[in-house]
PDB file of C-alpha atoms in Angstrom:
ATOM      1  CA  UNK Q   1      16.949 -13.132  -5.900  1.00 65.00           C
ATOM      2  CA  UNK Q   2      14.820 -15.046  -3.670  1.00 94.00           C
ATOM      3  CA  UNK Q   3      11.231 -15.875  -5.294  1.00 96.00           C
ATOM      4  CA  UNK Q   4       8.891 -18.439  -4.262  1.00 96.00           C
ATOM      5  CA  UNK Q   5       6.256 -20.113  -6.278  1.00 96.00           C
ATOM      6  CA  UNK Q   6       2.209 -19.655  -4.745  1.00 94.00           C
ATOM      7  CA  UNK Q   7      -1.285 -19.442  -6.426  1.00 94.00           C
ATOM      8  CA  UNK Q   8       0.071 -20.700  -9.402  1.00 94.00           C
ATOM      9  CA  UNK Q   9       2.683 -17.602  -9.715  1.00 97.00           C
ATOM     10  CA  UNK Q  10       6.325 -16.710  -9.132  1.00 98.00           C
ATOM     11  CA  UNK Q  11       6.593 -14.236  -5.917  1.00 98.00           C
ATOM     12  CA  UNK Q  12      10.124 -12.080  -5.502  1.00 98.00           C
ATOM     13  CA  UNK Q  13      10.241 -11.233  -1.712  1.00 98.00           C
ATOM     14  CA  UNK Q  14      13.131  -9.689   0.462  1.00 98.00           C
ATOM     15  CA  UNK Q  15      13.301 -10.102   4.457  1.00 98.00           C
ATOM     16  CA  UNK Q  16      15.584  -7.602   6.477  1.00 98.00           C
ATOM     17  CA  UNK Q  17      16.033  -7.955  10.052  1.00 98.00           C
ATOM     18  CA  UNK Q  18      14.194 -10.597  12.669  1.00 97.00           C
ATOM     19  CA  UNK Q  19      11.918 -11.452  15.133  1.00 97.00           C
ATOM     20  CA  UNK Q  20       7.937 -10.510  14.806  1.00 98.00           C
ATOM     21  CA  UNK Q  21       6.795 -10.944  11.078  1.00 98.00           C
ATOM     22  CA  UNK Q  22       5.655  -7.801   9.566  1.00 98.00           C
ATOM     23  CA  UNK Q  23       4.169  -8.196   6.008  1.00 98.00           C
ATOM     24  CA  UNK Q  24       4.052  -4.883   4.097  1.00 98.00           C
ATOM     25  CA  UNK Q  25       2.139  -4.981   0.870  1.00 98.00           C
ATOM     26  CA  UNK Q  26       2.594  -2.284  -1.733  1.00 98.00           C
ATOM     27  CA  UNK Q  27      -0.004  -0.238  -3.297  1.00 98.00           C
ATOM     28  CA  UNK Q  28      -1.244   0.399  -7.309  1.00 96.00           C
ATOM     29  CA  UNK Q  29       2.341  -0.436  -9.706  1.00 95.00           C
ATOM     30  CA  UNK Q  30       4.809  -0.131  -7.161  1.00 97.00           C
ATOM     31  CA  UNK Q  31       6.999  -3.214  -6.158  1.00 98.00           C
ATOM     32  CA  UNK Q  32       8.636  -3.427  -2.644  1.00 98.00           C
ATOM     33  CA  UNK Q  33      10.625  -0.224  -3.639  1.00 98.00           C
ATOM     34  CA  UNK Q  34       7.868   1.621  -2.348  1.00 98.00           C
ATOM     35  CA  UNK Q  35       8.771   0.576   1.685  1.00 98.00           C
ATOM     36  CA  UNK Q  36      12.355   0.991   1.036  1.00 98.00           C
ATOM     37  CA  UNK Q  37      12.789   4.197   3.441  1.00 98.00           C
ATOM     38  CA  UNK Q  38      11.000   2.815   6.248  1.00 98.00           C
ATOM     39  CA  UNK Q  39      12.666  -0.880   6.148  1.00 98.00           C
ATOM     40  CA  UNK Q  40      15.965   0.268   7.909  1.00 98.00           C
ATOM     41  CA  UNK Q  41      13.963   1.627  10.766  1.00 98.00           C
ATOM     42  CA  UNK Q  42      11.276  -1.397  10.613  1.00 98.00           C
ATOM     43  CA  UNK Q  43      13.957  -3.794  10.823  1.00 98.00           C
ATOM     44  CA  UNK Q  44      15.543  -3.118  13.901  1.00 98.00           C
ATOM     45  CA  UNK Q  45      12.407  -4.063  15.635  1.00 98.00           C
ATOM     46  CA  UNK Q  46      10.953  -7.059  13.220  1.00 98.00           C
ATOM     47  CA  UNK Q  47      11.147  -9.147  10.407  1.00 98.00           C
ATOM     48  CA  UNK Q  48       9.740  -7.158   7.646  1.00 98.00           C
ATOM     49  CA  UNK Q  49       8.638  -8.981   4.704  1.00 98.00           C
ATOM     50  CA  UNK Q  50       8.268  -6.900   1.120  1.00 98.00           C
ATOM     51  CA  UNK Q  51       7.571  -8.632  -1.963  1.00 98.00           C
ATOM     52  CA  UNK Q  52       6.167  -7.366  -5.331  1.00 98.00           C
ATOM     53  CA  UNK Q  53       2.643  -8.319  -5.845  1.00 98.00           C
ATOM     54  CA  UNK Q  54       1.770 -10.038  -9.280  1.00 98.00           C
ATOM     55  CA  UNK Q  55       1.910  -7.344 -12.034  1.00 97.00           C
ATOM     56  CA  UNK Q  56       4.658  -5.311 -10.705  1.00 97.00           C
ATOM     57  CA  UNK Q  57       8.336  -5.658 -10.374  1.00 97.00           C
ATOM     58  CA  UNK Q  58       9.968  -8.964 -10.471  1.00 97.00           C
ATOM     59  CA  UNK Q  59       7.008 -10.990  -9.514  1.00 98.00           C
ATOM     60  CA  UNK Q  60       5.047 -12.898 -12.347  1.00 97.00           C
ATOM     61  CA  UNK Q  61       2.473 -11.429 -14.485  1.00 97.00           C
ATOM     62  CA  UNK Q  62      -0.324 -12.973 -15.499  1.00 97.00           C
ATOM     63  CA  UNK Q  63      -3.054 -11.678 -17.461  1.00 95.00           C
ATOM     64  CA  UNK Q  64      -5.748 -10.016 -15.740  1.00 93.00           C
ATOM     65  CA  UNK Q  65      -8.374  -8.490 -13.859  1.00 96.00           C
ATOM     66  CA  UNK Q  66      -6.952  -9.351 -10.359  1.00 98.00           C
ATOM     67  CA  UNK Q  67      -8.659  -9.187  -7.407  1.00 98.00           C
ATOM     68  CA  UNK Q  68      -8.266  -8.142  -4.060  1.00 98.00           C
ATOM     69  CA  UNK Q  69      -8.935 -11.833  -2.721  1.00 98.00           C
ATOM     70  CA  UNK Q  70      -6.483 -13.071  -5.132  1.00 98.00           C
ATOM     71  CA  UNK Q  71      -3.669 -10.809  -3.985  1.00 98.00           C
ATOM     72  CA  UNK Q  72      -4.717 -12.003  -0.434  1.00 98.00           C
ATOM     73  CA  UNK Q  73      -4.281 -15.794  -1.350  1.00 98.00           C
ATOM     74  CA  UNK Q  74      -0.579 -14.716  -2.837  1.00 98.00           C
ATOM     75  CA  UNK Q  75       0.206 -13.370   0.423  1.00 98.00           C
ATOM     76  CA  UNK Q  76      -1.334 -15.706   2.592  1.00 98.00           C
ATOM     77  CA  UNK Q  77       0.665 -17.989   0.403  1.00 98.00           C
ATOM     78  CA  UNK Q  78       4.079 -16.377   0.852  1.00 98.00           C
ATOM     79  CA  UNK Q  79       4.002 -16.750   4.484  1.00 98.00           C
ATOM     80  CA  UNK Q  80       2.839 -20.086   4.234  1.00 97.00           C
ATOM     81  CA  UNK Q  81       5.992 -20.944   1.894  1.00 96.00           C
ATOM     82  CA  UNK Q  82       8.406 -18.743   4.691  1.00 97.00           C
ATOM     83  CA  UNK Q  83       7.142 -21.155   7.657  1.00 97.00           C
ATOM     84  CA  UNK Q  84       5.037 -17.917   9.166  1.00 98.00           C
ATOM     85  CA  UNK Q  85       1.559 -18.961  10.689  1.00 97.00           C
ATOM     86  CA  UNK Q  86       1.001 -15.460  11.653  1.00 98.00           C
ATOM     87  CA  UNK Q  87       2.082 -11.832  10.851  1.00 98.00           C
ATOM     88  CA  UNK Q  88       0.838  -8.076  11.086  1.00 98.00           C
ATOM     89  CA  UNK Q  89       0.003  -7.220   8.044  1.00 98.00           C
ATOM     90  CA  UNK Q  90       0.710  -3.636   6.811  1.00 98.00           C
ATOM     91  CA  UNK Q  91      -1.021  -2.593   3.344  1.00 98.00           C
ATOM     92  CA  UNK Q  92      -0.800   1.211   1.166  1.00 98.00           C
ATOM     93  CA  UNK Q  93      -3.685   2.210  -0.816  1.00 98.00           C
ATOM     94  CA  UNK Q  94      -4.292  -1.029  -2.936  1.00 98.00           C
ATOM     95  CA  UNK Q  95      -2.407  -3.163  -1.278  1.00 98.00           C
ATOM     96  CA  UNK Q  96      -4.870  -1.861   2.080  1.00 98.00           C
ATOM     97  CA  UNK Q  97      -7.338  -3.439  -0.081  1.00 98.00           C
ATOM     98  CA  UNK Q  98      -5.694  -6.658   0.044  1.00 98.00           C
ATOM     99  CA  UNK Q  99      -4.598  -6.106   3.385  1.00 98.00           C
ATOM    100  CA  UNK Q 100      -8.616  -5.740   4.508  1.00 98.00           C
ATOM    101  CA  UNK Q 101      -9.114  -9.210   2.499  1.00 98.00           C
ATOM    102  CA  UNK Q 102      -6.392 -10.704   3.938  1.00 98.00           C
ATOM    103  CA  UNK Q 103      -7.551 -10.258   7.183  1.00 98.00           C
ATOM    104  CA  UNK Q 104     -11.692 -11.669   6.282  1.00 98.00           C
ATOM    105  CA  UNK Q 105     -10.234 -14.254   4.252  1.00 98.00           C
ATOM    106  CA  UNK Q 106      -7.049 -15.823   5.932  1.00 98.00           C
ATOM    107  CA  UNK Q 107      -7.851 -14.364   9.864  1.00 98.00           C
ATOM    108  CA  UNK Q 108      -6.014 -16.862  11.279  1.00 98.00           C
ATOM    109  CA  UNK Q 109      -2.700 -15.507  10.048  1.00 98.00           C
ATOM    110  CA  UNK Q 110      -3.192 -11.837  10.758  1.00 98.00           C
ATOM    111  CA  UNK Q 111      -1.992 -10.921  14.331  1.00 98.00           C
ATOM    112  CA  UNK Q 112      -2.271  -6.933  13.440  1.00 98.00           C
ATOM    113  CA  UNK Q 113      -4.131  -5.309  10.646  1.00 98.00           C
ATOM    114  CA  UNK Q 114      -2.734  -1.610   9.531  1.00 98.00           C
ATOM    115  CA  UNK Q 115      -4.488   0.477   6.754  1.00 98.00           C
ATOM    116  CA  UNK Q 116      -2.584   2.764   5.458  1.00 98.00           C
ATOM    117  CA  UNK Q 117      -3.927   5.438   3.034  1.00 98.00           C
ATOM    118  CA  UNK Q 118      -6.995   3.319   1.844  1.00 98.00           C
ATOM    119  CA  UNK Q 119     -10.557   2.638   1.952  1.00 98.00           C
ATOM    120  CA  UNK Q 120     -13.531   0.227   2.044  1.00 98.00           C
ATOM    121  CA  UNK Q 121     -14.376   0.709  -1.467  1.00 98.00           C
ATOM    122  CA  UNK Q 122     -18.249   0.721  -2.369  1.00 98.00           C
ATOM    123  CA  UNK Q 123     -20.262   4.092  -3.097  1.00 97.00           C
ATOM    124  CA  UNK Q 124     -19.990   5.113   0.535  1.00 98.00           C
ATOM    125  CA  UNK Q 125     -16.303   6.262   0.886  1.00 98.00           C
ATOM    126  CA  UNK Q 126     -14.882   9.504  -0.022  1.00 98.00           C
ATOM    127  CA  UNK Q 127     -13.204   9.399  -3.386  1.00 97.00           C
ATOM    128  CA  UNK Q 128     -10.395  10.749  -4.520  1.00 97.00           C
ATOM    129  CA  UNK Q 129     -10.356  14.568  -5.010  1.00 97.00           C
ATOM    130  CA  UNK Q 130     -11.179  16.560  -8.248  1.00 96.00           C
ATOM    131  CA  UNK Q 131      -7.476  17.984  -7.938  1.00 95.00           C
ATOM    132  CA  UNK Q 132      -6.263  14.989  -7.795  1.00 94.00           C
ATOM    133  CA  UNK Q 133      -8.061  13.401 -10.604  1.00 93.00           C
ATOM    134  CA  UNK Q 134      -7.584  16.228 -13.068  1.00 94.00           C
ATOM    135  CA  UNK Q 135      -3.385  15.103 -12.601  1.00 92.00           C
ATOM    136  CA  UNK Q 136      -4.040  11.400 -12.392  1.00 87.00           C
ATOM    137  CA  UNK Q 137      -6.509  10.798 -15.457  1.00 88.00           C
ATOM    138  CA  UNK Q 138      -3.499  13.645 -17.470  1.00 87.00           C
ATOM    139  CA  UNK Q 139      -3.571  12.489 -21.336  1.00 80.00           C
ATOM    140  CA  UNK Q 140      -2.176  15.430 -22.979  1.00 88.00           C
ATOM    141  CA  UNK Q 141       1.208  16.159 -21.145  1.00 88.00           C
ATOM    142  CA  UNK Q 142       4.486  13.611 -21.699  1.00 89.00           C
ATOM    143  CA  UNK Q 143       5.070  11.108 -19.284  1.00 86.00           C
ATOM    144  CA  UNK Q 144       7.822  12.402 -17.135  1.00 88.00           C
ATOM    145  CA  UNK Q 145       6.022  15.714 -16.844  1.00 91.00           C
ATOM    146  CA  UNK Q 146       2.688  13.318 -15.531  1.00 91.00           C
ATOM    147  CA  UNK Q 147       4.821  11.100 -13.169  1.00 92.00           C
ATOM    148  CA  UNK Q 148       6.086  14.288 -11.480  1.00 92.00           C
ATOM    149  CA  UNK Q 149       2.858  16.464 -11.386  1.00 93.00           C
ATOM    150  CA  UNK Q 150       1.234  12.908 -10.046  1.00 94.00           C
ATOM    151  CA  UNK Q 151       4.180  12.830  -7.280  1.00 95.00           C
ATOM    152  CA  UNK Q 152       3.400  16.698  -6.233  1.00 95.00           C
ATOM    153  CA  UNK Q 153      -0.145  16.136  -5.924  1.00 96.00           C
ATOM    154  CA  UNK Q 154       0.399  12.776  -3.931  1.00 97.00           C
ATOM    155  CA  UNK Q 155       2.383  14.328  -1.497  1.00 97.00           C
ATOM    156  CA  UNK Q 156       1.957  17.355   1.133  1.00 98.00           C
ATOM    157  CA  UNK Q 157       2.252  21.351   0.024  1.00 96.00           C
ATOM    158  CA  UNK Q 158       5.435  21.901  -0.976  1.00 93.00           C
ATOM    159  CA  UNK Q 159       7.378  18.677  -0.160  1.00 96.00           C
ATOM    160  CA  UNK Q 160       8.494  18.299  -3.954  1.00 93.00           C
ATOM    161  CA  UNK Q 161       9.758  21.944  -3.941  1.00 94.00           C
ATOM    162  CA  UNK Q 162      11.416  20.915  -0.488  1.00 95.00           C
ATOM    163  CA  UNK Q 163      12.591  17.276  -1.712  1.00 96.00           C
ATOM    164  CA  UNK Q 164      14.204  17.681  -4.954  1.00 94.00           C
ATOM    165  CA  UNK Q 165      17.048  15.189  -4.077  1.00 95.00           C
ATOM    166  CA  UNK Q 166      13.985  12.496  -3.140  1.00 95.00           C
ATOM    167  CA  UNK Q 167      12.050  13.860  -5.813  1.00 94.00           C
ATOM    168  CA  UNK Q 168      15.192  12.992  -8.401  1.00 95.00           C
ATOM    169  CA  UNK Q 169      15.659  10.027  -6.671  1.00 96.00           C
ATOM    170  CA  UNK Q 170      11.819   8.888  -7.731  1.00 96.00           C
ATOM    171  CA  UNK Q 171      11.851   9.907 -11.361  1.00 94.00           C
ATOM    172  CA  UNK Q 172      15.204   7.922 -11.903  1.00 95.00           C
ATOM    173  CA  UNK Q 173      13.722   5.140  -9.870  1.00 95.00           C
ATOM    174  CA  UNK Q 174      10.643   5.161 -11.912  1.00 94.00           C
ATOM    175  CA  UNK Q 175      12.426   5.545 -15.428  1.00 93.00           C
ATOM    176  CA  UNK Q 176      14.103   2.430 -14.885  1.00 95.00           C
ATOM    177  CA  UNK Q 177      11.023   0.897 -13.934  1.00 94.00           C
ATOM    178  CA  UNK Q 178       8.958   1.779 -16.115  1.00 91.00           C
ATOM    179  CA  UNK Q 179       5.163   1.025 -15.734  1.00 89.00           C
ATOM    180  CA  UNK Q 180       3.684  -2.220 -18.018  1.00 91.00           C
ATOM    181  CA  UNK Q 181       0.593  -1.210 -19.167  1.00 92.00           C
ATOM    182  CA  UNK Q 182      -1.305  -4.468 -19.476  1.00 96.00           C
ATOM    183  CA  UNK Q 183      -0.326  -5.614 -15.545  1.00 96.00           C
ATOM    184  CA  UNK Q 184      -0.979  -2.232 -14.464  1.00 94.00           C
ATOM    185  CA  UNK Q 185      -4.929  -2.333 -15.679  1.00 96.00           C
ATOM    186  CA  UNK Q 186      -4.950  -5.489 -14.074  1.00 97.00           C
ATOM    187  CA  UNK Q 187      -4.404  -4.298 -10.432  1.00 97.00           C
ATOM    188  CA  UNK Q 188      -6.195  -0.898 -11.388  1.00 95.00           C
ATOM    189  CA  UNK Q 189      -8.885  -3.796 -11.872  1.00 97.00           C
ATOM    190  CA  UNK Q 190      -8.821  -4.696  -8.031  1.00 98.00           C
ATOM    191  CA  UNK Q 191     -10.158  -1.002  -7.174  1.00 97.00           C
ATOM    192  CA  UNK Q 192     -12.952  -0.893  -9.763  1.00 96.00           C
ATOM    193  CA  UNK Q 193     -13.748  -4.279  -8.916  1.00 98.00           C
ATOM    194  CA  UNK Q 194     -14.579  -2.828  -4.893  1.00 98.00           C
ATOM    195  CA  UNK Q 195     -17.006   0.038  -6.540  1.00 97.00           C
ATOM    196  CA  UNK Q 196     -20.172  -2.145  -6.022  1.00 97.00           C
ATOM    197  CA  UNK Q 197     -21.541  -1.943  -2.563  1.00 97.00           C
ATOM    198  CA  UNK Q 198     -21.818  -6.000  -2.852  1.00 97.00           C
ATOM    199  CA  UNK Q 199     -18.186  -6.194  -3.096  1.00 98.00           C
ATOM    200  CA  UNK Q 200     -17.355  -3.094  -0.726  1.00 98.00           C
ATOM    201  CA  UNK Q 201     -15.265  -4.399   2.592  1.00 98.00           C
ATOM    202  CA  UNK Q 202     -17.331  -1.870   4.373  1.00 98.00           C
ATOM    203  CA  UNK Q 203     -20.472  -4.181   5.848  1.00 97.00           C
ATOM    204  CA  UNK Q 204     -17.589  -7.170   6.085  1.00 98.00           C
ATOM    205  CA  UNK Q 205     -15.335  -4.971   8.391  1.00 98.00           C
ATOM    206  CA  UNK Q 206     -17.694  -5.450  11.830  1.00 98.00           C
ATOM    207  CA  UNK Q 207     -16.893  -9.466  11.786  1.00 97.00           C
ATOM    208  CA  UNK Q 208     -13.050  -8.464  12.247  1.00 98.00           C
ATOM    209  CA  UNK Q 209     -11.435  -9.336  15.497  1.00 96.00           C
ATOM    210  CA  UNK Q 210      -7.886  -8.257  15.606  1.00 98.00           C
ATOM    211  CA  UNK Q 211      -6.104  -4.690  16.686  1.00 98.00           C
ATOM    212  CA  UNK Q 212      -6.357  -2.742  13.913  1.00 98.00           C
ATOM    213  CA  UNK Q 213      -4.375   0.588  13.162  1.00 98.00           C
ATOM    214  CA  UNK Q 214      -5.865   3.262  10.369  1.00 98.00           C
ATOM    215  CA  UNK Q 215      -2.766   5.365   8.736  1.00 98.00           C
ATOM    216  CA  UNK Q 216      -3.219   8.627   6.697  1.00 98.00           C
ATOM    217  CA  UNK Q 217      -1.477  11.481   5.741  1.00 98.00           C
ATOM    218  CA  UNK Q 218      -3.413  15.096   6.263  1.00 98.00           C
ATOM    219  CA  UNK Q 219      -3.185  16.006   3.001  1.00 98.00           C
ATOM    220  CA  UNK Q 220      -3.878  13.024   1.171  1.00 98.00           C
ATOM    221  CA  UNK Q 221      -6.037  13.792  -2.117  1.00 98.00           C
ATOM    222  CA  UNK Q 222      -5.823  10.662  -3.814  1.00 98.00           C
ATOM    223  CA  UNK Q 223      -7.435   8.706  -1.075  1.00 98.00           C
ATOM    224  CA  UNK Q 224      -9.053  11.793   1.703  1.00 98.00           C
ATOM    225  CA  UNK Q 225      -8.298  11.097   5.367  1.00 98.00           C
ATOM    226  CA  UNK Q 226     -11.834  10.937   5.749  1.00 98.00           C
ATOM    227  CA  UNK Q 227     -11.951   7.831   4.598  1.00 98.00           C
ATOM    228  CA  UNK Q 228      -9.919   6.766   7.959  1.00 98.00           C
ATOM    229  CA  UNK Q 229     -13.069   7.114  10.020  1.00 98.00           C
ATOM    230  CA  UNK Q 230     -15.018   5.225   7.832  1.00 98.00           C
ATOM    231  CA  UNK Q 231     -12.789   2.307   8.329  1.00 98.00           C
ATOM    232  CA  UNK Q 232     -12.694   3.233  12.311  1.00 98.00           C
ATOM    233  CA  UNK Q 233     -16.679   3.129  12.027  1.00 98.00           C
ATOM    234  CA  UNK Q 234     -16.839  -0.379  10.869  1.00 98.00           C
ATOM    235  CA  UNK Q 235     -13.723  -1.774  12.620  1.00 98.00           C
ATOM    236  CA  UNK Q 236     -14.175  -2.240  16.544  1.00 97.00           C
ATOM    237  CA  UNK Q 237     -11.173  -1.236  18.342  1.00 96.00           C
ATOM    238  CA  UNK Q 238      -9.532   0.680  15.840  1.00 98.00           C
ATOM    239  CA  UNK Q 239      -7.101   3.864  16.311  1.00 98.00           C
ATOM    240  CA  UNK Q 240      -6.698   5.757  13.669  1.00 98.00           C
ATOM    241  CA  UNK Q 241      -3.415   8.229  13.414  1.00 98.00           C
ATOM    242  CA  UNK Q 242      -3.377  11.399  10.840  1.00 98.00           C
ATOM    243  CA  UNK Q 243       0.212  12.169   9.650  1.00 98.00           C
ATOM    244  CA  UNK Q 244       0.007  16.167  10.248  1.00 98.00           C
ATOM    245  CA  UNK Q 245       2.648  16.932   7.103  1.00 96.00           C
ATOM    246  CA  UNK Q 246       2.152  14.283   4.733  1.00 98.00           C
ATOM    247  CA  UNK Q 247       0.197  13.310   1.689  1.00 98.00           C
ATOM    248  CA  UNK Q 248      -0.603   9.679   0.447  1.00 98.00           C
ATOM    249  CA  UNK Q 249       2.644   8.779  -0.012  1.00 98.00           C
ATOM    250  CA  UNK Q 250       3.423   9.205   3.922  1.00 98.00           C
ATOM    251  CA  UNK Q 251       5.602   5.976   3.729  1.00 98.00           C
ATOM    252  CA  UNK Q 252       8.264   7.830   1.784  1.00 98.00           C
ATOM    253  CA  UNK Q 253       7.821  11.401   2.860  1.00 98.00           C
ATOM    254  CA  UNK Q 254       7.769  11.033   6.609  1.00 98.00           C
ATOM    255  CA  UNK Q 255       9.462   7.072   6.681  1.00 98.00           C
ATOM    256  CA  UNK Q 256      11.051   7.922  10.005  1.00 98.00           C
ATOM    257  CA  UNK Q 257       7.403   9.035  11.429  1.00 98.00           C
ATOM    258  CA  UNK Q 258       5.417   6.398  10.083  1.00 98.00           C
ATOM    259  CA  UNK Q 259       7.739   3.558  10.862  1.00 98.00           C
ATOM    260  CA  UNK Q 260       7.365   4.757  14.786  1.00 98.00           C
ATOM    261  CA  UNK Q 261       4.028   4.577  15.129  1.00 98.00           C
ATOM    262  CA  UNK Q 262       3.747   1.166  13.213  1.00 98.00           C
ATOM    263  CA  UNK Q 263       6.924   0.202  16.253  1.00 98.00           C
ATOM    264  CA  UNK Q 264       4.562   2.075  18.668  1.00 98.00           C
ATOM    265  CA  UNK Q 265       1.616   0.072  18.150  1.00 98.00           C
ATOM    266  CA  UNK Q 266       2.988  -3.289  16.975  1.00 94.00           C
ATOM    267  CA  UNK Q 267       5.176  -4.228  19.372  1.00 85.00           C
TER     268      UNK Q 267
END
């Protein structure tokens, strides 16, 4: 179990396949798992990098709030420990959060930027739905009944009824793993911590020079594909790409899909 020690904390990381680095960097308590359908296809074309950021998985995890800049300097210091001056750096929902301070903070190693499912923070982007919201901020039902209603609502119309085996798949996954509270308010702390316009990435975006791609699934209610031409707004260059038949959770529902276009603008 390969782990490597940087900003003062134990990192677990996995690498499949080789040449161009590609860093992909999980969102809100989810560990690498969370890429695992789009890695096979990934990997034929680079050397994907998945790790668990502090708080989740088999990383460390120290007592919080964490920050997006923090999670940056963890990453930045991965590749630094791997030998890797320079990546594209692929982030989901929080981690695009770290992925956007990645890029302002450590430029130098970011050859590609790609949002995926995120936004600048600040009172200016579109927050997630009421729908949404009503299933996420749940107190009353049990917890396996939450996890799943929080999976349908995540995802497109229908693809739970469609998915079962996947769907299965993700409750076992998840029961094994279950979520630590105390780690899991400290990344939820990296979000809140964006809210004021101060801290927002949105009037920080403009000084970014690199090729940036914006990811988001149609039907996304946790984070609204609105948000993606925020980001376009502030980034210069940017294309943005809406998944058609996916939710927030494109990166398993459509892995095949998504991992193209990443292929399709990457290499």
């Amino acid at each position: 179990m390969p782990k490597i020690t940087t900003n003062n904390i134990e990192l677990y990381y996995e690498i499949h396949g080789a040449g161009q680095p590609l860093v992909l960097i999980s969102g809100l308590g989810y560990p690498l798992w969370q890429w695992h359908k789009m890695v096979p296809f990934l990997a034929e074309h680079f050397q994907v990098i998945t790790f668990d950021n502090r708080g989740v998985g088999q990383s460390d995890k120290p007592a919080g709030p964490y920050t997006a800049q923090m999670l940056a300097a963890d990453t930045a210091g991965l590749l630094d420990a791997l030998g890797i001056e320079k990546a594209i750096i692929a982030g989901h929902s929080m981690g695009g959060f770290i992925a956007q301070a990645m890029a302002l903070d450590f430029p130098q190693k970011v050859a590609k930027l790609i949002l995926c499912s995120t936004n600048f923070g600040g009172p200016h982007h579109v927050p997630v739905t009421p729908e949404a919201m009503k299933v996420l901020t749940d107190v009353t039902s049990d917890a396996l009944t939450r996890f799943k209603n929080g999976l349908a609502v995540s995802t497109a119309p229908d693809w739970s009824e469609k998915n079962p085996e996947m769907i299965e798949e993700w409750v076992k996954w998840r029961v094994a793993n279950p979520i630590d509270p105390a780690p899991y308010q400290a990344q939820m702390a990296i979000g809140f911590g964006l809210m004021p316009e101060a801290a927002a990435f949105e009037n920080k975006l403009p000084r970014l020079n690199v090729p940036t791609l914006i990811l988001f699934g149609a039907h996304d209610k946790v984070v609204p594909p609105e948000n993606a031409s925020l980001l376009a707004e502030k980034i210069s260059g940017s294309k943005v790409l809406i998944f058609p038949d996916a939710g927030h959770f494109f990166p398993i529902e459509i892995a095949e899909a998504a991992s193209r276009a990443i292929v399709e603008f990457a290499k």
